[in-house]
Amino acid sequence: TVPGGQRGKYTVVARNTGTLPLDNVRLVANLPAGTTLKRVTNGGQRQRDAVEWVVPRLDAGEAYQVRFELDSATSGKKTVKAAARAGRG
């Protein structure tokens, strides 16, 4: 929870809980309406209403962490959702 006019800081962690490595894992976090992306780590790329990272390989048991920051000019509840997808698994 962040008051209006202050920066929200988010961390997304993708973990491969399987037994096989995953290739080209895409991490995507939506950007709620009324927010502005201010900072992003690990080569994240802004898409229309999301920020996306591509992890070339995520071995079994390995985790990958990214961070981003959003500004919002107004108060009120905004929900940020993140997902990870790979070609297999």
Short mmCIF file of N, CA and C in Angstrom, two decimals:
data_model
loop_
_atom_site.label_atom_id
_atom_site.label_comp_id
_atom_site.label_asym_id
_atom_site.label_seq_id
_atom_site.Cartn_x
_atom_site.Cartn_y
_atom_site.Cartn_z
N THR A 1 0.84 -1.17 0.00
CA THR A 1 0.00 0.00 0.00
C THR A 1 0.89 1.24 0.00
N VAL A 2 0.60 2.15 -0.93
CA VAL A 2 1.38 3.36 -1.06
C VAL A 2 0.42 4.54 -1.24
N PRO A 3 0.58 5.61 -0.47
CA PRO A 3 -0.28 6.78 -0.65
C PRO A 3 -0.10 7.41 -2.03
N GLY A 4 -1.13 8.10 -2.52
CA GLY A 4 -1.05 8.78 -3.80
C GLY A 4 0.10 9.76 -3.81
N GLY A 5 0.79 9.86 -4.93
CA GLY A 5 1.93 10.75 -5.06
C GLY A 5 3.24 10.15 -4.61
N GLN A 6 3.22 8.92 -4.08
CA GLN A 6 4.46 8.26 -3.67
C GLN A 6 4.72 7.05 -4.55
N ARG A 7 5.97 6.63 -4.61
CA ARG A 7 6.40 5.55 -5.49
C ARG A 7 6.19 4.18 -4.84
N GLY A 8 5.56 3.28 -5.59
CA GLY A 8 5.39 1.90 -5.15
C GLY A 8 6.54 1.05 -5.69
N LYS A 9 7.12 0.22 -4.84
CA LYS A 9 8.25 -0.63 -5.23
C LYS A 9 7.80 -2.08 -5.19
N TYR A 10 8.05 -2.80 -6.29
CA TYR A 10 7.57 -4.16 -6.45
C TYR A 10 8.72 -5.11 -6.77
N THR A 11 8.63 -6.32 -6.25
CA THR A 11 9.59 -7.39 -6.53
C THR A 11 8.81 -8.60 -7.01
N VAL A 12 9.27 -9.19 -8.12
CA VAL A 12 8.65 -10.39 -8.66
C VAL A 12 9.72 -11.48 -8.68
N VAL A 13 9.37 -12.66 -8.14
CA VAL A 13 10.29 -13.78 -8.13
C VAL A 13 9.66 -14.95 -8.87
N ALA A 14 10.37 -15.47 -9.87
CA ALA A 14 9.95 -16.68 -10.58
C ALA A 14 10.88 -17.80 -10.15
N ARG A 15 10.28 -18.92 -9.76
CA ARG A 15 11.08 -20.06 -9.28
C ARG A 15 10.68 -21.30 -10.07
N ASN A 16 11.67 -22.01 -10.59
CA ASN A 16 11.43 -23.26 -11.30
C ASN A 16 11.39 -24.38 -10.25
N THR A 17 10.18 -24.84 -9.93
CA THR A 17 10.02 -25.89 -8.92
C THR A 17 10.03 -27.28 -9.54
N GLY A 18 10.22 -27.34 -10.86
CA GLY A 18 10.24 -28.62 -11.55
C GLY A 18 11.61 -29.27 -11.51
N THR A 19 11.75 -30.34 -12.29
CA THR A 19 13.01 -31.09 -12.34
C THR A 19 13.76 -30.87 -13.64
N LEU A 20 13.17 -30.15 -14.59
CA LEU A 20 13.81 -29.87 -15.87
C LEU A 20 14.05 -28.37 -16.03
N PRO A 21 15.09 -27.98 -16.78
CA PRO A 21 15.30 -26.55 -17.01
C PRO A 21 14.22 -25.98 -17.92
N LEU A 22 13.97 -24.69 -17.79
CA LEU A 22 13.01 -23.99 -18.62
C LEU A 22 13.76 -22.96 -19.48
N ASP A 23 13.40 -22.86 -20.73
CA ASP A 23 14.02 -21.91 -21.64
C ASP A 23 13.04 -20.80 -21.98
N ASN A 24 13.58 -19.61 -22.19
CA ASN A 24 12.80 -18.44 -22.60
C ASN A 24 11.58 -18.19 -21.71
N VAL A 25 11.84 -18.06 -20.44
CA VAL A 25 10.78 -17.79 -19.47
C VAL A 25 10.42 -16.30 -19.58
N ARG A 26 9.15 -16.02 -19.74
CA ARG A 26 8.66 -14.64 -19.84
C ARG A 26 7.99 -14.26 -18.52
N LEU A 27 8.48 -13.20 -17.90
CA LEU A 27 7.86 -12.63 -16.71
C LEU A 27 7.14 -11.37 -17.15
N VAL A 28 5.87 -11.26 -16.81
CA VAL A 28 5.07 -10.11 -17.21
C VAL A 28 4.34 -9.57 -15.99
N ALA A 29 4.42 -8.25 -15.78
CA ALA A 29 3.67 -7.58 -14.71
C ALA A 29 2.84 -6.48 -15.35
N ASN A 30 1.55 -6.46 -15.01
CA ASN A 30 0.69 -5.43 -15.59
C ASN A 30 0.95 -4.07 -14.93
N LEU A 31 0.68 -3.02 -15.67
CA LEU A 31 0.80 -1.66 -15.16
C LEU A 31 -0.61 -1.08 -15.08
N PRO A 32 -1.14 -0.91 -13.87
CA PRO A 32 -2.51 -0.41 -13.73
C PRO A 32 -2.68 0.98 -14.35
N ALA A 33 -3.89 1.26 -14.79
CA ALA A 33 -4.21 2.58 -15.33
C ALA A 33 -3.90 3.65 -14.29
N GLY A 34 -3.35 4.75 -14.75
CA GLY A 34 -3.03 5.85 -13.85
C GLY A 34 -1.68 5.75 -13.20
N THR A 35 -0.88 4.75 -13.59
CA THR A 35 0.47 4.62 -13.03
C THR A 35 1.49 4.88 -14.12
N THR A 36 2.69 5.25 -13.69
CA THR A 36 3.80 5.51 -14.60
C THR A 36 4.99 4.67 -14.17
N LEU A 37 5.57 3.91 -15.09
CA LEU A 37 6.75 3.10 -14.81
C LEU A 37 7.95 4.02 -14.67
N LYS A 38 8.65 3.94 -13.54
CA LYS A 38 9.77 4.83 -13.29
C LYS A 38 11.12 4.12 -13.29
N ARG A 39 11.16 2.89 -12.83
CA ARG A 39 12.44 2.19 -12.75
C ARG A 39 12.19 0.71 -12.96
N VAL A 40 13.12 0.04 -13.66
CA VAL A 40 12.98 -1.39 -13.93
C VAL A 40 14.38 -2.01 -13.94
N THR A 41 14.50 -3.24 -13.44
CA THR A 41 15.79 -3.92 -13.38
C THR A 41 15.90 -5.03 -14.41
N ASN A 42 17.11 -5.53 -14.58
CA ASN A 42 17.41 -6.74 -15.36
C ASN A 42 16.89 -6.71 -16.79
N GLY A 43 16.94 -5.56 -17.44
CA GLY A 43 16.57 -5.50 -18.85
C GLY A 43 15.09 -5.58 -19.14
N GLY A 44 14.25 -5.23 -18.19
CA GLY A 44 12.81 -5.24 -18.43
C GLY A 44 12.43 -4.25 -19.53
N GLN A 45 11.47 -4.63 -20.33
CA GLN A 45 11.01 -3.81 -21.45
C GLN A 45 9.56 -3.42 -21.24
N ARG A 46 9.28 -2.15 -21.42
CA ARG A 46 7.90 -1.66 -21.30
C ARG A 46 7.11 -2.09 -22.52
N GLN A 47 5.98 -2.68 -22.28
CA GLN A 47 5.01 -2.99 -23.33
C GLN A 47 3.87 -1.99 -23.17
N ARG A 48 2.83 -2.14 -23.89
CA ARG A 48 1.73 -1.17 -23.85
C ARG A 48 1.22 -0.91 -22.43
N ASP A 49 0.77 -1.94 -21.74
CA ASP A 49 0.25 -1.77 -20.38
C ASP A 49 0.88 -2.77 -19.42
N ALA A 50 2.14 -3.13 -19.70
CA ALA A 50 2.85 -4.11 -18.88
C ALA A 50 4.35 -3.87 -19.01
N VAL A 51 5.09 -4.54 -18.16
CA VAL A 51 6.54 -4.59 -18.29
C VAL A 51 6.91 -6.07 -18.36
N GLU A 52 7.88 -6.41 -19.23
CA GLU A 52 8.19 -7.81 -19.51
C GLU A 52 9.69 -8.05 -19.45
N TRP A 53 10.05 -9.21 -18.91
CA TRP A 53 11.42 -9.67 -18.87
C TRP A 53 11.47 -11.04 -19.53
N VAL A 54 12.57 -11.34 -20.21
CA VAL A 54 12.77 -12.67 -20.77
C VAL A 54 14.02 -13.27 -20.13
N VAL A 55 13.83 -14.42 -19.50
CA VAL A 55 14.93 -15.13 -18.85
C VAL A 55 15.31 -16.27 -19.80
N PRO A 56 16.53 -16.24 -20.37
CA PRO A 56 16.91 -17.25 -21.36
C PRO A 56 16.83 -18.69 -20.83
N ARG A 57 17.22 -18.89 -19.58
CA ARG A 57 17.20 -20.25 -19.01
C ARG A 57 17.01 -20.16 -17.50
N LEU A 58 16.15 -21.02 -17.01
CA LEU A 58 15.91 -21.12 -15.57
C LEU A 58 16.02 -22.61 -15.20
N ASP A 59 17.14 -22.96 -14.59
CA ASP A 59 17.39 -24.36 -14.24
C ASP A 59 16.47 -24.81 -13.11
N ALA A 60 16.32 -26.12 -12.96
CA ALA A 60 15.49 -26.69 -11.91
C ALA A 60 15.96 -26.19 -10.55
N GLY A 61 15.02 -25.73 -9.73
CA GLY A 61 15.34 -25.22 -8.40
C GLY A 61 15.85 -23.79 -8.38
N GLU A 62 16.09 -23.20 -9.52
CA GLU A 62 16.63 -21.84 -9.59
C GLU A 62 15.51 -20.80 -9.53
N ALA A 63 15.84 -19.64 -8.99
CA ALA A 63 14.89 -18.52 -8.93
C ALA A 63 15.50 -17.31 -9.63
N TYR A 64 14.63 -16.44 -10.15
CA TYR A 64 15.05 -15.22 -10.83
C TYR A 64 14.19 -14.09 -10.30
N GLN A 65 14.83 -12.99 -9.92
CA GLN A 65 14.12 -11.88 -9.29
C GLN A 65 14.27 -10.61 -10.11
N VAL A 66 13.17 -9.88 -10.26
CA VAL A 66 13.17 -8.59 -10.93
C VAL A 66 12.47 -7.58 -10.04
N ARG A 67 12.75 -6.30 -10.27
CA ARG A 67 12.12 -5.23 -9.50
C ARG A 67 11.69 -4.12 -10.44
N PHE A 68 10.64 -3.42 -10.02
CA PHE A 68 10.22 -2.25 -10.75
C PHE A 68 9.52 -1.29 -9.81
N GLU A 69 9.42 -0.03 -10.23
CA GLU A 69 8.80 1.01 -9.42
C GLU A 69 7.77 1.76 -10.25
N LEU A 70 6.65 2.07 -9.61
CA LEU A 70 5.56 2.79 -10.25
C LEU A 70 5.21 4.04 -9.47
N ASP A 71 4.89 5.10 -10.20
CA ASP A 71 4.35 6.31 -9.60
C ASP A 71 2.87 6.38 -9.91
N SER A 72 2.10 6.91 -8.97
CA SER A 72 0.68 7.14 -9.18
C SER A 72 0.34 8.53 -8.66
N ALA A 73 -0.31 9.32 -9.48
CA ALA A 73 -0.65 10.68 -9.10
C ALA A 73 -1.85 10.72 -8.17
N THR A 74 -2.63 9.65 -8.12
CA THR A 74 -3.85 9.64 -7.32
C THR A 74 -3.82 8.53 -6.28
N SER A 75 -4.59 8.74 -5.23
CA SER A 75 -4.77 7.70 -4.23
C SER A 75 -5.80 6.70 -4.73
N GLY A 76 -5.89 5.59 -4.06
CA GLY A 76 -6.86 4.57 -4.42
C GLY A 76 -6.18 3.25 -4.67
N LYS A 77 -6.98 2.20 -4.64
CA LYS A 77 -6.45 0.85 -4.79
C LYS A 77 -6.13 0.56 -6.25
N LYS A 78 -4.93 0.05 -6.46
CA LYS A 78 -4.50 -0.39 -7.78
C LYS A 78 -3.87 -1.77 -7.60
N THR A 79 -4.22 -2.69 -8.45
CA THR A 79 -3.73 -4.06 -8.32
C THR A 79 -2.71 -4.35 -9.40
N VAL A 80 -1.55 -4.85 -8.98
CA VAL A 80 -0.49 -5.26 -9.90
C VAL A 80 -0.44 -6.77 -9.88
N LYS A 81 -0.55 -7.39 -11.06
CA LYS A 81 -0.48 -8.85 -11.17
C LYS A 81 0.73 -9.21 -12.01
N ALA A 82 1.37 -10.31 -11.64
CA ALA A 82 2.54 -10.78 -12.38
C ALA A 82 2.35 -12.26 -12.69
N ALA A 83 2.93 -12.69 -13.82
CA ALA A 83 2.86 -14.08 -14.23
C ALA A 83 4.16 -14.47 -14.90
N ALA A 84 4.48 -15.77 -14.84
CA ALA A 84 5.65 -16.31 -15.52
C ALA A 84 5.19 -17.45 -16.41
N ARG A 85 5.72 -17.49 -17.62
CA ARG A 85 5.37 -18.57 -18.56
C ARG A 85 6.62 -19.02 -19.31
N ALA A 86 6.66 -20.29 -19.58
CA ALA A 86 7.77 -20.86 -20.35
C ALA A 86 7.18 -21.73 -21.44
N GLY A 87 8.01 -22.07 -22.42
CA GLY A 87 7.57 -22.91 -23.52
C GLY A 87 7.06 -24.25 -23.05
N ARG A 88 7.67 -24.73 -21.98
CA ARG A 88 7.20 -26.00 -21.43
C ARG A 88 7.09 -25.87 -19.93
N GLY A 89 6.04 -26.43 -19.38
CA GLY A 89 5.85 -26.39 -17.93
C GLY A 89 5.06 -25.20 -17.47
#
